[in-house]
Short mmCIF file of C-alpha atoms and ligand atoms in Angstrom, two decimals:
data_model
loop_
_atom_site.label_atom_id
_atom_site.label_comp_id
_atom_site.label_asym_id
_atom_site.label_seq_id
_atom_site.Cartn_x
_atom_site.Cartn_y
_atom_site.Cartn_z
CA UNK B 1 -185.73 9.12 -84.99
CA UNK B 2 -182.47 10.37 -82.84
CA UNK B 3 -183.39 11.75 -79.75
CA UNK B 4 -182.03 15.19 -80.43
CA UNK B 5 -184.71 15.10 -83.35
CA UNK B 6 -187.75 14.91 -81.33
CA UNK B 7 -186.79 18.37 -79.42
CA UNK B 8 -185.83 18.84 -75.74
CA UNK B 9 -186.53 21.90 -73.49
CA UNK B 10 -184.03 25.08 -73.73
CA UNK B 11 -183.62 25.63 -69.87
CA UNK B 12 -185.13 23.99 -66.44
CA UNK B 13 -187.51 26.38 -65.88
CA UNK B 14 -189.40 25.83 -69.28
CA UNK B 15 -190.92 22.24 -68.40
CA UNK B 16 -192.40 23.64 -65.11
CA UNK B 17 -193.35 26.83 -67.41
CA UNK B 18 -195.10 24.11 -69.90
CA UNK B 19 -196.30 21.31 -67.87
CA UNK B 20 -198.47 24.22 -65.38
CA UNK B 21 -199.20 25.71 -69.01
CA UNK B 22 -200.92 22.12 -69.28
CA UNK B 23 -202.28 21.45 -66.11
CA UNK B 24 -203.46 25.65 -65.56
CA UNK B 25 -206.50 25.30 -67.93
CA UNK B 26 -210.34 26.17 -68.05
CA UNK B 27 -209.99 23.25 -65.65
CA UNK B 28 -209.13 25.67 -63.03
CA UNK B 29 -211.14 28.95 -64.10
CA UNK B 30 -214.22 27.35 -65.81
CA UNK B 31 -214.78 23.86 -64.51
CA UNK B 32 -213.35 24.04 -60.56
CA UNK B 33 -215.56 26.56 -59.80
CA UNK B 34 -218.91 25.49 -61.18
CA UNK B 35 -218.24 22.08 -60.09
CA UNK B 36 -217.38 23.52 -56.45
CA UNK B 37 -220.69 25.65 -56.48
CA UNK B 38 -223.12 22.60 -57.69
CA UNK B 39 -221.25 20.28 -54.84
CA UNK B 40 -221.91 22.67 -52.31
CA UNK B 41 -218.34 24.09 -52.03
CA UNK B 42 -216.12 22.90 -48.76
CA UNK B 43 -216.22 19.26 -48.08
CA UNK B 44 -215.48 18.72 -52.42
CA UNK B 45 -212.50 21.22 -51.87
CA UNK B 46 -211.11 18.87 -49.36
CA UNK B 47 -211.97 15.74 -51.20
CA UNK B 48 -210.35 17.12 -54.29
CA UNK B 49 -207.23 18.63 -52.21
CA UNK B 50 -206.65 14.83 -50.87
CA UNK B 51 -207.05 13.40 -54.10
CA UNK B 52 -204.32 16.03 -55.96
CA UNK B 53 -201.74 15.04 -53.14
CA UNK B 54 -202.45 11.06 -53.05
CA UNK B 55 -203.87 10.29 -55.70
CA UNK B 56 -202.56 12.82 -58.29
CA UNK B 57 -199.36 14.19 -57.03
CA UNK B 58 -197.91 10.19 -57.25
CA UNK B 59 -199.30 9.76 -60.66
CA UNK B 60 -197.48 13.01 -62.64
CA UNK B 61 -194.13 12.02 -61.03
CA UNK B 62 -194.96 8.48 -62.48
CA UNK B 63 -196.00 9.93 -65.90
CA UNK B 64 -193.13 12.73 -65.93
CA UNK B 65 -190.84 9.71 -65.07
CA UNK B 66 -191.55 7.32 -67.95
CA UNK B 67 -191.40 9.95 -70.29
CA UNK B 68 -187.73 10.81 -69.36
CA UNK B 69 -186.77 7.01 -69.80
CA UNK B 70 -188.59 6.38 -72.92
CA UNK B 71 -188.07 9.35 -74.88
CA UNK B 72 -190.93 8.84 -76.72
CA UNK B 73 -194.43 9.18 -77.18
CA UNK B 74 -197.36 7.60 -74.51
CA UNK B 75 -197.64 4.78 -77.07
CA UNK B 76 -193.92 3.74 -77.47
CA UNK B 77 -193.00 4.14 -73.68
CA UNK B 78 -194.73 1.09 -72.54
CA UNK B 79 -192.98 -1.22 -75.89
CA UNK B 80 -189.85 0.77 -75.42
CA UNK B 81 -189.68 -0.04 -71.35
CA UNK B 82 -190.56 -3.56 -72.10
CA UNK B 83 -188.00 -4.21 -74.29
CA UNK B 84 -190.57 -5.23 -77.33
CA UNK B 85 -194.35 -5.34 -77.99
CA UNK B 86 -196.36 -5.57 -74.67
CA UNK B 87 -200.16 -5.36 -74.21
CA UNK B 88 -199.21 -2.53 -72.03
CA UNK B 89 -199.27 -0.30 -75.00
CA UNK B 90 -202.64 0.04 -75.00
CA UNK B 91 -202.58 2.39 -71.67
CA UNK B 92 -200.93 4.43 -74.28
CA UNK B 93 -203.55 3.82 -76.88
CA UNK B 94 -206.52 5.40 -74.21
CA UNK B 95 -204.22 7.96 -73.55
CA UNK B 96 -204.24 9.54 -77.58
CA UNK B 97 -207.87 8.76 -77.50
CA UNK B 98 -208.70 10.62 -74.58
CA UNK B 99 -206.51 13.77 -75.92
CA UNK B 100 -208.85 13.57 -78.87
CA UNK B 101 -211.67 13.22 -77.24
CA UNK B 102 -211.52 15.93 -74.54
CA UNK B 103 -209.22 18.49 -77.30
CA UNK B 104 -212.59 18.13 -79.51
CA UNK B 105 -214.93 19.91 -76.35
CA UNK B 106 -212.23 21.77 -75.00
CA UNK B 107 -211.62 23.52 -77.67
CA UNK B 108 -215.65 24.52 -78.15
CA UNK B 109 -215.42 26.22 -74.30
CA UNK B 110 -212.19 27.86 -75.33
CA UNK B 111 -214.36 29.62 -78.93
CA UNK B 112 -216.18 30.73 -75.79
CA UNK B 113 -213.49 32.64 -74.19
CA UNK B 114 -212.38 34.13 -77.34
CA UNK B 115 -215.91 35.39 -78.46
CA UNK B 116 -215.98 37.06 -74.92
CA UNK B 117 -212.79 38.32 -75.57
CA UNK B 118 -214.09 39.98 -78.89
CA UNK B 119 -217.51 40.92 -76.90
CA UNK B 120 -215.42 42.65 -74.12
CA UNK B 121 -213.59 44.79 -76.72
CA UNK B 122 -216.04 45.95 -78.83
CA UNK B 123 -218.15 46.88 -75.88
CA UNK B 124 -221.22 44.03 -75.83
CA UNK B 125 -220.74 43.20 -71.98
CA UNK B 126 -220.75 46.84 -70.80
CA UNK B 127 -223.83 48.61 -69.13
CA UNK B 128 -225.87 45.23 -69.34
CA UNK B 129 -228.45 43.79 -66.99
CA UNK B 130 -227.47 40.69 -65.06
CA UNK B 131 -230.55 39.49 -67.09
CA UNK B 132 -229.19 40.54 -70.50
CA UNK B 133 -225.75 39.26 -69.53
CA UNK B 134 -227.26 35.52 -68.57
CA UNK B 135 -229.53 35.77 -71.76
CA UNK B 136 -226.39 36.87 -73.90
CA UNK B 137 -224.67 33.19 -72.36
CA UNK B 138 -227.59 31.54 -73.36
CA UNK B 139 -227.48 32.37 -77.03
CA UNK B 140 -223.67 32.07 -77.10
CA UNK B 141 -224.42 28.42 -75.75
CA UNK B 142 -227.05 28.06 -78.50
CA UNK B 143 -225.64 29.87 -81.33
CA UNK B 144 -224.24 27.25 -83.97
CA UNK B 145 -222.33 29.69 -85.84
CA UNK B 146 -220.35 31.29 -83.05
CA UNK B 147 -219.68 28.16 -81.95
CA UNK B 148 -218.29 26.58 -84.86
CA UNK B 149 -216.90 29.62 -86.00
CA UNK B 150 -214.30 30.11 -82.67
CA UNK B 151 -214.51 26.72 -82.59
CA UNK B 152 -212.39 26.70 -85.90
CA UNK B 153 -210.36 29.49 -84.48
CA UNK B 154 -209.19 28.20 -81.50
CA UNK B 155 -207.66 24.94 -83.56
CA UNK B 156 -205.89 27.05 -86.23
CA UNK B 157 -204.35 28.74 -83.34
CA UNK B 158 -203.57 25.40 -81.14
CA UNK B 159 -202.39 24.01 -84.51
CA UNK B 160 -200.07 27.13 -85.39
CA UNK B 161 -198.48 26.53 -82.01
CA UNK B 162 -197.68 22.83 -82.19
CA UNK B 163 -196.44 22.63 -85.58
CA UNK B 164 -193.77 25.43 -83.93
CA UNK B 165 -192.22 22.45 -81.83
CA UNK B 166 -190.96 21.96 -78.56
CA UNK B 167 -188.37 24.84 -78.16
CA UNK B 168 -190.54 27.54 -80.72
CA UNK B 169 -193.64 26.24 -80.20
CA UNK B 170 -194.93 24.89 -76.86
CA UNK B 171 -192.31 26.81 -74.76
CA UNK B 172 -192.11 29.96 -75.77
CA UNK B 173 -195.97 30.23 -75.71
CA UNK B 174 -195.46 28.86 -72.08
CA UNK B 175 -193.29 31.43 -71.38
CA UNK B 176 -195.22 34.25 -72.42
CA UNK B 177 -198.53 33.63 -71.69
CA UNK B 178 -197.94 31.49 -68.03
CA UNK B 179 -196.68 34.43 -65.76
CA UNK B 180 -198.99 36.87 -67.73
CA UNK B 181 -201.50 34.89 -66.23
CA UNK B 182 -200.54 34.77 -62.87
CA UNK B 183 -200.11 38.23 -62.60
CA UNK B 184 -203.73 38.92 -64.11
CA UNK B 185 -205.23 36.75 -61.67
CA UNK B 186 -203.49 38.09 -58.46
CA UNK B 187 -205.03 41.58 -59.58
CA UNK B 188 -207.89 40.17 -60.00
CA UNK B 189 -207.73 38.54 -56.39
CA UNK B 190 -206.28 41.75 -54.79
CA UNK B 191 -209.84 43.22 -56.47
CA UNK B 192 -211.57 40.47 -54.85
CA UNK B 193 -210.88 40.66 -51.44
CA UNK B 194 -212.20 44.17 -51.31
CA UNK B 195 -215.81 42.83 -52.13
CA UNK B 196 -218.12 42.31 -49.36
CA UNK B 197 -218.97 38.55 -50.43
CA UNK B 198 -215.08 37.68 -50.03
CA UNK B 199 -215.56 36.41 -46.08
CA UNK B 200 -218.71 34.22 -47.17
CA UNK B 201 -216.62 33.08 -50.33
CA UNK B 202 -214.06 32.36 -48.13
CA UNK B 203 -215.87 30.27 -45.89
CA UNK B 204 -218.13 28.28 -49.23
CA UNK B 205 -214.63 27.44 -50.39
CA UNK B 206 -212.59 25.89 -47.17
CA UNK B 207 -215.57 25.90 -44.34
CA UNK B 208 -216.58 22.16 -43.94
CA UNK B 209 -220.04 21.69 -45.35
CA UNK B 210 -221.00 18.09 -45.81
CA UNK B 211 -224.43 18.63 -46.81
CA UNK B 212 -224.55 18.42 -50.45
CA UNK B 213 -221.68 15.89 -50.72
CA UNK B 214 -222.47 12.86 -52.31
CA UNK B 215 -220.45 9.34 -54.12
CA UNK B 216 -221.26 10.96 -57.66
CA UNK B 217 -219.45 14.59 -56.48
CA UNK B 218 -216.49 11.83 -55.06
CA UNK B 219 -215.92 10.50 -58.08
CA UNK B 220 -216.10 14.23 -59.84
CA UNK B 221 -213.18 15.26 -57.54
CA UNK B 222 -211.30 12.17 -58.36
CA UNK B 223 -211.96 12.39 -61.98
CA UNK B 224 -211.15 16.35 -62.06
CA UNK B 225 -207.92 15.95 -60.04
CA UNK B 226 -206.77 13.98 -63.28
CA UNK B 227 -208.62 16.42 -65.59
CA UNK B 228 -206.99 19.25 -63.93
CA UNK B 229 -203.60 18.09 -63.31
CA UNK B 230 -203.65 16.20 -67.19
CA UNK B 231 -202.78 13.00 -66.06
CA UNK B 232 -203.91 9.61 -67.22
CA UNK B 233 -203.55 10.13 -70.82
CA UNK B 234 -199.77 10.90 -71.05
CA UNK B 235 -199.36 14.78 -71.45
CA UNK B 236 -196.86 14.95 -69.01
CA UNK B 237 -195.47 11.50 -69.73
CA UNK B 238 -194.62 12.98 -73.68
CA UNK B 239 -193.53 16.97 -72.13
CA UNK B 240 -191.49 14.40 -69.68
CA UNK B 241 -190.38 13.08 -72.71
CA UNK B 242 -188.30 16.18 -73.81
CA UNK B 243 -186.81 15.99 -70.41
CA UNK B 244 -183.10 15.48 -69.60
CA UNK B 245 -181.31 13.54 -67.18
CA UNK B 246 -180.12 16.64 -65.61
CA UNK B 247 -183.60 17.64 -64.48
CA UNK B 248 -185.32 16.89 -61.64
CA UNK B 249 -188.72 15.18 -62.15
CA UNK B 250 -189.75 15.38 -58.63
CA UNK B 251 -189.08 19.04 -58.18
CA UNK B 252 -190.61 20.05 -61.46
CA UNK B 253 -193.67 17.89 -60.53
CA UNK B 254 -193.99 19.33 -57.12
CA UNK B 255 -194.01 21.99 -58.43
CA UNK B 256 -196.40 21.78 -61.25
CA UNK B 257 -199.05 20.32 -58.78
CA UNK B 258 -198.53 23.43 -56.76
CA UNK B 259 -199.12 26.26 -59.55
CA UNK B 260 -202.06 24.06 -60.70
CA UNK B 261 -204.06 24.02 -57.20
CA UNK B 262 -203.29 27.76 -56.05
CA UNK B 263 -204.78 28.84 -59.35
CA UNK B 264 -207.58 26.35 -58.91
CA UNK B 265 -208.11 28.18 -55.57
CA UNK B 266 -207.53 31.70 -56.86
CA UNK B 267 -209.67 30.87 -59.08
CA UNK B 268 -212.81 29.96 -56.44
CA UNK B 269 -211.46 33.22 -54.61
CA UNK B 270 -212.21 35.84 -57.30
CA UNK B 271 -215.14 34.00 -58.85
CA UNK B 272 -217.05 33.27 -55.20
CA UNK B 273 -216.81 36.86 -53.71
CA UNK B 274 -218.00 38.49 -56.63
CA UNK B 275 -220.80 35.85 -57.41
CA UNK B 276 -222.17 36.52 -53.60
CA UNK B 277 -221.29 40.18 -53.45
CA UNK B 278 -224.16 40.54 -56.89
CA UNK B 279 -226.53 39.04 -54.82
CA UNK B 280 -226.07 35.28 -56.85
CA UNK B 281 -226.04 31.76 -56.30
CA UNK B 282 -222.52 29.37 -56.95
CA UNK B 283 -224.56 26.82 -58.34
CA UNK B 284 -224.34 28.38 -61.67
CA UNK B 285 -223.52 25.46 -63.41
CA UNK B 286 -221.28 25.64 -67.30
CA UNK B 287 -222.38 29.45 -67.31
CA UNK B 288 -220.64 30.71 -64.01
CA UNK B 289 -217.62 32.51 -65.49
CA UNK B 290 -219.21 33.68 -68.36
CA UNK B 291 -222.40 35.34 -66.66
CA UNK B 292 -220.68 36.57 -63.17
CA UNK B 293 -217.74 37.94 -64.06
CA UNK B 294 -218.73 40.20 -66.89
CA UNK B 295 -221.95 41.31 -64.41
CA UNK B 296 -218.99 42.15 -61.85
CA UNK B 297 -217.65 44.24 -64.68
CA UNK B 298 -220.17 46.06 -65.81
CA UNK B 299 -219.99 47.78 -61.84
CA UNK B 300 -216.41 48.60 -62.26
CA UNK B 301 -214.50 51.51 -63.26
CA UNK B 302 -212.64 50.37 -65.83
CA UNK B 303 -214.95 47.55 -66.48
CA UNK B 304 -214.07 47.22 -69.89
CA UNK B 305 -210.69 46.75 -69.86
CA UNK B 306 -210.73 44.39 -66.81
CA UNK B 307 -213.25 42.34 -68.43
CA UNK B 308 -210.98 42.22 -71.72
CA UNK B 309 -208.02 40.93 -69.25
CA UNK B 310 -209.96 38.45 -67.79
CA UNK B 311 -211.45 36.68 -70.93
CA UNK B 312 -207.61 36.88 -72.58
CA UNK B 313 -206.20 35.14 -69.55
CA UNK B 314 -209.31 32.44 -69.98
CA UNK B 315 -208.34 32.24 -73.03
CA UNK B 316 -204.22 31.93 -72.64
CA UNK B 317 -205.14 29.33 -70.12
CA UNK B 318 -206.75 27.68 -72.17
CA UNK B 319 -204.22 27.59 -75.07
CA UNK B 320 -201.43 26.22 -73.22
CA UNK B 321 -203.48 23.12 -72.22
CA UNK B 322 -204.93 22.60 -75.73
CA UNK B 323 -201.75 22.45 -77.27
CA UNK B 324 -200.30 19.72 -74.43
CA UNK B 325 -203.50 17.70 -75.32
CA UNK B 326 -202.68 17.86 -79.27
CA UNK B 327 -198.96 17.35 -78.92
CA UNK B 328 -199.60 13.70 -77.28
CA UNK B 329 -201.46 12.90 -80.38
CA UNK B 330 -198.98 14.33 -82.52
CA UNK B 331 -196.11 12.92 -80.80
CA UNK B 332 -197.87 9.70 -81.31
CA UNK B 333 -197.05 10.33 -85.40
CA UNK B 334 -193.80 11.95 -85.46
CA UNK B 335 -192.46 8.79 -83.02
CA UNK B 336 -194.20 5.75 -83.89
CA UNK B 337 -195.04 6.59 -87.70
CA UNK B 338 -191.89 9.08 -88.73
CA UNK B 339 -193.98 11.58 -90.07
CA UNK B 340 -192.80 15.26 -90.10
CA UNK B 341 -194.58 17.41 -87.27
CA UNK B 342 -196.64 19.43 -90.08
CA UNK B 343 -198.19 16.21 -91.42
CA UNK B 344 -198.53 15.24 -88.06
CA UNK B 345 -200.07 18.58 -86.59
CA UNK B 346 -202.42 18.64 -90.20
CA UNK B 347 -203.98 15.27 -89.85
CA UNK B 348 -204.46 15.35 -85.77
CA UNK B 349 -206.42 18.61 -85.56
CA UNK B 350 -208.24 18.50 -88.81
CA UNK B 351 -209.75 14.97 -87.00
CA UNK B 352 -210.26 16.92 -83.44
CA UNK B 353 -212.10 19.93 -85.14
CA UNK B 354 -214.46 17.55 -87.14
CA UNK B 355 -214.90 15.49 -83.79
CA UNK B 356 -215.57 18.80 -82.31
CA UNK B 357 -217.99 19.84 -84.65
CA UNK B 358 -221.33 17.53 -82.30
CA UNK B 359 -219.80 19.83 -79.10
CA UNK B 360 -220.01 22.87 -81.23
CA UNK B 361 -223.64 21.94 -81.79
CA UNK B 362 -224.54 20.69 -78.54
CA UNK B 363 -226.52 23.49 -76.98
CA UNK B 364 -228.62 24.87 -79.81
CA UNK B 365 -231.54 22.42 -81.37
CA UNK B 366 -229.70 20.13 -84.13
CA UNK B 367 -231.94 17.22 -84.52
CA UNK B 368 -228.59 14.56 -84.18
CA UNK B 369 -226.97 16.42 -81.46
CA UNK B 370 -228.57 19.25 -80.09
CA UNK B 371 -229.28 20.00 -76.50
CA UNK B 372 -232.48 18.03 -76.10
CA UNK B 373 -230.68 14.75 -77.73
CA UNK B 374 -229.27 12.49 -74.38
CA UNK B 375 -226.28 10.49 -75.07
CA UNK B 376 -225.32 9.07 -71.78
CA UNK B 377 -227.72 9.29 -69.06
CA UNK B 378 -229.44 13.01 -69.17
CA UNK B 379 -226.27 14.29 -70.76
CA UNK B 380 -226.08 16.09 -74.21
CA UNK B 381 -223.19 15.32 -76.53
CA UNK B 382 -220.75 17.66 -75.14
CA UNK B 383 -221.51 16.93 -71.94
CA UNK B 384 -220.54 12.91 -72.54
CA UNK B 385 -217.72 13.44 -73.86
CA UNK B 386 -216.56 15.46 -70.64
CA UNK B 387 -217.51 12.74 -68.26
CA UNK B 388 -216.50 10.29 -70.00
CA UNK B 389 -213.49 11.65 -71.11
CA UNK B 390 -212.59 13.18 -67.22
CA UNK B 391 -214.39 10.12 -65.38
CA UNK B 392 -213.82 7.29 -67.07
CA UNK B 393 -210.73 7.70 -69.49
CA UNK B 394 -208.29 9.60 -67.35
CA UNK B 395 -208.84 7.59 -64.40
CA UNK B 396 -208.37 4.44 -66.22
CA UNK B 397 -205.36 5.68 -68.19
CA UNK B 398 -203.91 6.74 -64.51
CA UNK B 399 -204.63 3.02 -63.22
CA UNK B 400 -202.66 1.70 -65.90
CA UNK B 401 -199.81 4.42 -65.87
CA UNK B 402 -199.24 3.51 -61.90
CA UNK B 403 -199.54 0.11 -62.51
CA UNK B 404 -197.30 -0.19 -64.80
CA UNK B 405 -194.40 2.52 -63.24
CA UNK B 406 -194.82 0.95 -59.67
CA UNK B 407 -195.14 -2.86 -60.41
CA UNK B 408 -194.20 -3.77 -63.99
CA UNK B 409 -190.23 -1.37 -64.15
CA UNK B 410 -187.71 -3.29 -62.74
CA UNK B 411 -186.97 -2.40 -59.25
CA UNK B 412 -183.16 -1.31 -60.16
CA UNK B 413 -184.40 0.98 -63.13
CA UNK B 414 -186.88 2.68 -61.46
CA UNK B 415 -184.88 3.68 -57.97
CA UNK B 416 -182.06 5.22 -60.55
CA UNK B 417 -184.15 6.84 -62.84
CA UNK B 418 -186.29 8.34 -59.64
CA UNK B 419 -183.02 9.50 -57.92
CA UNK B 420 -181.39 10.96 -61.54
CA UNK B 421 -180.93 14.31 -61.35
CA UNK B 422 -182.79 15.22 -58.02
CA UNK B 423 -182.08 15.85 -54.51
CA UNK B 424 -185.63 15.20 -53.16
CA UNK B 425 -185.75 11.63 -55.31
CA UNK B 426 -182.34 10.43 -53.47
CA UNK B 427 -184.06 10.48 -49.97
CA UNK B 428 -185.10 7.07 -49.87
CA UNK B 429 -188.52 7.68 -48.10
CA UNK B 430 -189.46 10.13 -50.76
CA UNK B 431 -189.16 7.15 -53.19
CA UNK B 432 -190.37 4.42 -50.94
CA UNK B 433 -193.61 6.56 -49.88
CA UNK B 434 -194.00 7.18 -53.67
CA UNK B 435 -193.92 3.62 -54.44
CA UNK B 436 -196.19 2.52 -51.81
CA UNK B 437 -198.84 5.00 -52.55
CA UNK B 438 -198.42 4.17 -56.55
CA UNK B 439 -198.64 0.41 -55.56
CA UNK B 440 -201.47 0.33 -52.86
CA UNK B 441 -204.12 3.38 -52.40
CA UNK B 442 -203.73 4.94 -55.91
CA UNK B 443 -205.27 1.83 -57.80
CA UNK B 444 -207.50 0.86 -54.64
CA UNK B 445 -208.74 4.71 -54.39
CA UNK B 446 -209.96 4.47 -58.39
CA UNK B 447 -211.47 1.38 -58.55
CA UNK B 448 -213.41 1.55 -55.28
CA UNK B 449 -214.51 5.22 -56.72
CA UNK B 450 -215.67 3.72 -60.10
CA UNK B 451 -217.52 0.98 -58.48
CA UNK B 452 -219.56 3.07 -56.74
CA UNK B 453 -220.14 5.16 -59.38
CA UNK B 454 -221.53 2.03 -61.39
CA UNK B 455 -223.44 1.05 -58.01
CA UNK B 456 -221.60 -1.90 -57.45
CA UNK B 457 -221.18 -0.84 -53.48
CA UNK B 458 -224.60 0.46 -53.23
CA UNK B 459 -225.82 -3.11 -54.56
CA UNK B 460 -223.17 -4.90 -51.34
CA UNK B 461 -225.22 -2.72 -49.13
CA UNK B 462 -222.15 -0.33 -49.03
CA UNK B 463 -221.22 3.05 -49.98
CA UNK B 464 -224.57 5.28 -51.72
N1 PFF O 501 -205.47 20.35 -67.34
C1 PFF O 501 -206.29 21.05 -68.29
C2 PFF O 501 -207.25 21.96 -67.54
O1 PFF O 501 -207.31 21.90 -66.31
O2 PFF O 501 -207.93 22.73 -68.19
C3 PFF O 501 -207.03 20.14 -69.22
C4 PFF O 501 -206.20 19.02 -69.77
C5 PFF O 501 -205.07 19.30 -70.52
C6 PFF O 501 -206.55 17.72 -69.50
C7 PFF O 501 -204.27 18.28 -70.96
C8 PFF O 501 -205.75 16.68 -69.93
C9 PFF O 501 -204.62 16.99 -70.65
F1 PFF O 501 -203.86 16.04 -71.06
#
C-alpha cells in the first residue's frame, strides 16, 4: 500500500493532540492514583517521575522514531528497517498482543466510567451515604450484566472511531475531546485546592515517605511508566507512523511525556484532597475514583452536574487511549495483510470484546472466572491480565524497541532520521545522551527490575 494510503496527520499539532490522547488514559485518573495510595504515596511518585524521564522519555522518541522511518505498522518496521525478514519482528508481534490483551480489560474499566456517567445523570450518586456509594461500586464491580453490557458499548464506540481513520477518526476525536479534558480537570483542581485535605494531599503526593516502598511497588512504577506513557507495544511507533519528515519527533515527544505526567499529577491533586478532606484513606485500591469522587459530589452545590463532568472526562480519557491500543492491531491488517480498515477494525475488536468478556466477569462469582478463581498468584482474571500485560509485556516490548533503535539502525540512519525535521534533535548531545541512555541504563534498569521481581536478586543475597 502507497504511503499516502495508510493516512498521515492534517497539521503538527494533531500528533501531540493524539499521541497525549493515547498516553492521557484511566492510566492517569484511575490507576496512578490507587497505585500511589496502596504504595504509600511520595517515594513511588519519585520512582515513577525518574523512570518517565530515563527510562520512558528515551523509549517514545525511539518508538515515535521508527514509526516515521518505517511507515508502517509495529510488525513491518523491524522487516522493513532490516531490509528483509528479521527475528526482530517479533518485538512487533508482543507489541499487537499486548494491545489485545490490555484493550480487552481496559475497555471493562472504561463500561465503568460510562455507567457512572449514566448514574450521574439520572441522579443515582446524589444524596447517598459514603456507605451506599462504596456498596453501589461493589455491585457495579460484581454485576455481570452492567459489565458486559458497557463493556459492549465502549467497543462499538472505540470501533466507530477507528474505522473513521487517521485524519476523521483518531484526530478529530483527539481534537475534541483532549483540551475538553484539560480544561475539566483544571476546574476540578481549582475546586480542589479549596478543600482542607489539599496541604496533606500535597505532602502524600511529593513529601518523601519511604516507608511503604518496596521492589514489587519498583517494578509497578517501572511497569506503569510504560502503561501510562503506551510504550513497549508500538502505539506511538504506528501514530509515529503517520508522521512526516517535516515534524519534529523530539518536540512532539517532549511534549507528549509532559501532558501525560501533569495530568497524572493533577490527577493525585484533585483525587488526594478530597479523599482526606471526607475523612478517607488513599489506599482505596481499583475503587478510589469511583467511590471518592462521587462522595465529594454528593457535598457540592452543583454536585450533579460536576459529577456528570467528571465521569465524561473519565470516560473521553479513556476513549482516546482505547482507540491508539486498537489501531496498532488494526494497522497490523491494513499493512501487512492489505485488508480494508473496516475488515480490519471488524475482525480486531470483535476478538478484543470476546477476550474481554473473562474481565467483564471477573468480580462477580462465575465459576471459570469469577473473583474467587486465582490466575496468577492471588490475582483474578482481570487483574492478570493487567500485570501481566503492564509488567511483563510492555517492559519487554520496550527492551526490544531500544534495543533494536539504539544498537541494531545503522549509525548514519539513525543520527539523520533523529536530526530530520527538529531543532532539539540537531544538538548533538541531545542525540548522544539519547543514545547512551537507550544503549546502557534503559535495558540495564528493566532487566535488573524484572529480576527482582522473579527473586533472582533476593536469591544473590541482593535487592528484597
Ligand atoms: N496510556 C494509557 C493510559 O494511561 O490509560 C493506556 C495505554 C494506551 C497503554 C495505549 C498502552 C497503549 F498502547
Amino acid at each position: 500500500m502507497s504511503d499516502e494510503g495508510r493516512g498521515q496527520w492534517g497539521s503538527r499539532i494533531s500528533f501531540v493532540l493524539a499521541a497525549a490522547g493515547s498516553a492521557v488514559g484511566l492510566g492517569n485518573l484511575w490507576k496512578f492514583p490507587y497505585i500511589t495510595g496502596m504504595n504509600g504515596g511520595g517515594a513511588f511518585v519519585l520512582i515513577y517521575l525518574v523512570c518517565i524521564l530515563l527510562v520512558g522519555l528515551p523509549i517514545m522518541i525511539g518508538e515515535v522514531l521508527l514509526g516515521r522511518m518505517s511507515r508502517s505498522s509495529v510488525v513491518g518496521t523491524f522487516s522493513k528497517l532490516s531490509d528483509g525478514p528479521t527475528p526482530w519482528s517479533g518485538i512487533g508481534w508482543i507489541g499487537v498482543a499486548a494491545g489485545v490483551v490490555i484493550l480487552s480489560y481496559y475497555s471493562v474499566v472504561a463500561g465503568w466510567s460510562l455507567h457512572y456517567v449514566w448514574l450521574a445523570i439520572s441522579g443515582g450518586l446524589a444524596e447517598q451515604t459514603p456507605e451506599a456509594l462504596g456498596q453501589l461500586f461493589g455491585e457495579t464491580y460484581a454485576d455481570p450484566a452492567i459489565n458486559l453490557r458497557y463493556h459492549t458499548l465502549f467497543m462499538i464506540f472505540t470501533a466507530l472511531i477507528v474505522v473513521g481513520g487517521i485524519q476523521k477518526g483518531v484526530e478529530r476525536a483527539a481534537r475534541v475531546m483532549m483540551p475538553l479534558l484539560l480544561v475539566m480537570l483544571a476546574a476540578m483542581l481549582a475546586y480542589a485546592t479549596t478543600l482542607d485535605g489539599f496541604g496533606r494531599a500535597f505532602d502524600f503526593v511529593f513529601g518523601f515517605h519511604t516507608d511503604a516502598l518496596t521492589g514489587a511497588g519498583v517494578l509497578e512504577a517501572l511497569g506503569h511508566s510504560f502503561f501510562t506513557l503506551s510504550l513497549g507495544m508500538g502505539a506511538m511507533l504506528t501514530y509515529g507512523s503517520y508522521l512526516s519528515r517535516q515534524d519534529d519527533v523530539v518536540a512532539a515527544s517532549l511534549a507528549t511525556t509532559f501532558l501525560d505526567t501533569l495530568v497524572a499529577l493533577m490527577a493525585c491533586l484533585v483525587l488526594f484532597p478530597i479523599t482526606f478532606s471526607a475523612g478517607m484513606e488513599p489506599a482505596g485500591g481499583p475503587g478510589l475514583v469511583f467511590v471518592n469522587m462521587p462522595i465529594a459530589f454528593s457535598g457540592l452545590p452543583g454536585g450533579q452536574v460536576w459529577a456528570v463532568l467528571f465521569f465524561l472526562l473519565l470516560f473521553f480519557a479513556a476513549l482516546t487511549s482505547a482507540i491508539s491500543l486498537l489501531e496498532v492491531a488494526a494497522a497490523y491488517f491494513i499493512d501487512e495483510r492489505g485488508w480494508s480498515r473496516k475488515k480490519a477494525v471488524a475482525v480486531t475488536a470483535t476478538t478484543i470484546f470476546a477476550l474481554g468478556i473473562p474481565s467483564a466477569l471477573s468480580g462477580g462469582d462465575s465459576p471459570i472466572f469469577g473473583a474467587e478463581i486465582h490466575w496468577i498468584g492471588e490475582r483474578n482474571w482481570f487483574d492478570s491480565f493487567d500485570y501481566l500485560a503492564s509488567n511483563w509485556m510492555l517492559p519487554l516490548g520496550g527492551l526490544g524497541i531500544a534495543a533494536f533503535a539504539a544498537w541494531r539502525l545503522g549509525d548514519r540512519a539513525r543520527h539523520v532520521a533523529f536530526a530530520e525535521g527538529s531543532r532539539l534533535g540537531a544538538i548533538p548531545a541531545i542525540y548522544l545522551a539519547w543514545l547512551q541512555l537507550l544503549r546502557y541504563l534503559v535495558p540495564v534498569a528493566i532487566v535488573l527490575v524484572m529480576l527482582n521481581a522473579i527473586g533472582v536478586l533476593k536469591k544473590l543475597g541482593l535487592g528484597e
